[in-house]
Amino acid sequence: MFFHIVLERNMQLHPRYFGRNLRDNLVSKLMKDVEGTCSGRHGFVVAVTGIENIGKGLIRDGTGFVTFPVKYQCVVFRPFKGEILEAVVTMVNKMGFFAEAGPVQIFVSNHLIPDDMEFQSGDMPNYTTSDGSVKIQKDSEVRLKIMGTRVDATEIFCIGTIKDDFLGVINDPATA
Amino acid sequence: MVDHYNKLVKLMARAFYDDLTSKGDNQPKTGRTDNRGIAVVVLDALTRRQWVREEDLAKDLKLHTKQLRRILRFFEEEKIITRDHRRETAKGAKMYSAAVAATADGHPTAREGEEKVKLHTHSYCCLDYAQIYDVVRYRLHRMKHKLKDELEDKNTVQEYVCPTCGKRYNALDALRLISFEDEDFHCESCNGRLEVESDKIASQEAGDGDDNVRRRRREKLKDMLQKMEVQLKPLMDQLSRVKDLPVPEFGSLQAWEARASAAGRAANGDINAADSKMSQMGYNGASIPYSGDTKVVVDFNGTEGKGEGIKSETESTSLKVLPPWMIRSGMVLTKEQRGEVKQETKMDGTSTSITAQHTDDKKSTTEQDDNKSLQDEYIKAYYAALLQQQQELQKKQELLNTTELVDPSSSASGRQVGVKSKRDDAEDDGTEWEETPIGGNGNGGFKVADLNLNVQAEEEPPADEEDEDDIDWEEG
Ligand SMILES: [Zn+2]
């Protein structure tokens, strides 16, 4: 799920960036620092959308670096249990398959793949129905449901299922 | 309250440990060696005791010590008893005997005068009620969870197990388990190839996929779940009954001994006997000084309040002493809450036999405590006043403050930050400048370092009035 939230961060800035463009420098550094990162609490920071407030700087002893408390608005993406996502398959093996939904990695174990799909090893390992009409392989797009998340301080990993109504392949690259 | 917990233990014993045998499962069970139910007997016996020496328990139960040990070790692993082992002389053993004699169920086996120099390792055990409560709840939770998950066919997190080292993983670890050599998952510690774990309760009938089998399995599971609800109902009821009760706590073996023997002394008021027991207190012959020992007793009853001491039950219901930092002006407090009659409560708590020397000892220690806490309160009040003063100075300074070093935004109003960034040259002595943001503002010879040493009236900074106010309520 996406959220638009306000976060705060203490930015350290080298003295060489001081001057007329200080604010711009600060903002671009902020974007470089936080976009694409993941915190277990808020999820993946997708984009910084605005600056709420930049506090007064504090010069660090010895280094001359200045720390600014920056409040910024951003879009974050945080997967939840039960959420339905569309994802791209990145790897298939006999244990199941891995998929990505943006920054989130999801693993679907083979017992959460419909029973009528069987694993086919080979050059392009895949899961296929007996009549061959549906195939899951690398780069397939699937719709899946998050069954569990593992949230660490800097990482979120999910497991999912496609064993439910309306889940599974939504676009087969082989036929497209 | 112990009764309720004991009932819980008994129910638990019958629910979970009834068919436990102390022999290994692989041995054939003949009628004679079938000792199922022994675990229940042991647990029941433990509910009637507090700390007990394992040899004594074995004797009481007419069990072989080894057999009992095996059961106790199992219970220790199950986290329902705590054990303590120590090497001790006959002296130490006697001390335990003295403690036992003070408790209701004890067997007064006084072996005075019998001195052995040899050290023996003795093991003691005791039920851990607090942990039992948690263990039972956790067990029930896991049972229900497992059944329900399987019933709804959403044992979603596939488990994997390493056949070589037995380490277990689940699907959430998947990312770390893939290797790039082949398509399998590999063990992190031994690189063995992981296997899919299938320990489903009802998976005995193979042939997945068949609708009939699946339906039958569901029914079986549902049946099991229902049976569990019915059969474990008494246990769950007991759990909820016990929920808000204070947990009987015997403390560690040594603490319990000290307390029990103190209580015993108080009960018969026998000063001489008490003294003679006291002299035996030391383990391994190293005797603990007399006053030190009393202090231990004081502490237990004073701080815990709900110990097994005889009279301390009433203590636990009395009002708690509030720490000084929680007391605000305007609060309606009893003297006890302000901690002013600490002395009396402590005395009551111990209720030991009183010789003149005894009381003197205790008074002096508690008085010291009081003095110390009074000093602490002064220091706290002083800090509070100081903080206020600093804040005022900061405000003043901010008005004067026209030259900000760096001011990237217009809207900022962080007072702290602003002050900090204006770091004055008057900083000389290496004190932390967060603490003393005021330099050269006419604050003379005042230094933070002084605080820790002495809190005297003449040293206090100009903001005396508030200071006085703050202290008043502490004293009144
Ligand atoms: Zn292994």
mmCIF file of N, CA and C and ligand atoms in Angstrom, chain B residues 162 164-167 169 187 189-192, ligand 1:
data_model
loop_
_atom_site.group_PDB
_atom_site.id
_atom_site.type_symbol
_atom_site.label_atom_id
_atom_site.label_comp_id
_atom_site.label_asym_id
_atom_site.label_seq_id
_atom_site.Cartn_x
_atom_site.Cartn_y
_atom_site.Cartn_z
ATOM 1 N N CYS B 162 16.844 -28.830 7.142
ATOM 2 C CA CYS B 162 18.098 -29.345 6.602
ATOM 3 C C CYS B 162 18.281 -30.779 7.079
ATOM 4 N N THR B 164 20.819 -32.647 7.020
ATOM 5 C CA THR B 164 22.121 -32.957 7.638
ATOM 6 C C THR B 164 22.222 -32.411 9.058
ATOM 7 N N CYS B 165 21.905 -31.119 9.227
ATOM 8 C CA CYS B 165 22.107 -30.566 10.567
ATOM 9 C C CYS B 165 20.791 -30.293 11.286
ATOM 10 N N GLY B 166 19.695 -30.504 10.626
ATOM 11 C CA GLY B 166 18.410 -30.367 11.299
ATOM 12 C C GLY B 166 17.934 -28.946 11.482
ATOM 13 N N LYS B 167 18.652 -27.986 10.926
ATOM 14 C CA LYS B 167 18.233 -26.596 11.072
ATOM 15 C C LYS B 167 16.954 -26.341 10.269
ATOM 16 N N TYR B 169 14.068 -23.761 8.507
ATOM 17 C CA TYR B 169 13.856 -22.459 7.886
ATOM 18 C C TYR B 169 12.401 -22.380 7.467
ATOM 19 N N CYS B 187 21.212 -24.930 3.042
ATOM 20 C CA CYS B 187 21.348 -24.588 4.461
ATOM 21 C C CYS B 187 22.437 -23.531 4.633
ATOM 22 N N SER B 189 24.168 -22.962 7.320
ATOM 23 C CA SER B 189 25.319 -23.348 8.134
ATOM 24 C C SER B 189 26.123 -24.485 7.504
ATOM 25 N N CYS B 190 25.448 -25.439 6.852
ATOM 26 C CA CYS B 190 26.233 -26.556 6.336
ATOM 27 C C CYS B 190 26.072 -26.718 4.827
ATOM 28 N N ASN B 191 25.327 -25.841 4.207
ATOM 29 C CA ASN B 191 25.134 -25.867 2.760
ATOM 30 C C ASN B 191 24.436 -27.143 2.271
ATOM 31 N N GLY B 192 23.815 -27.838 3.196
ATOM 32 C CA GLY B 192 23.049 -29.018 2.786
ATOM 33 C C GLY B 192 21.815 -28.609 1.993
HETATM 34 ZN ZN ZN C 1 22.339 -27.723 7.596
#
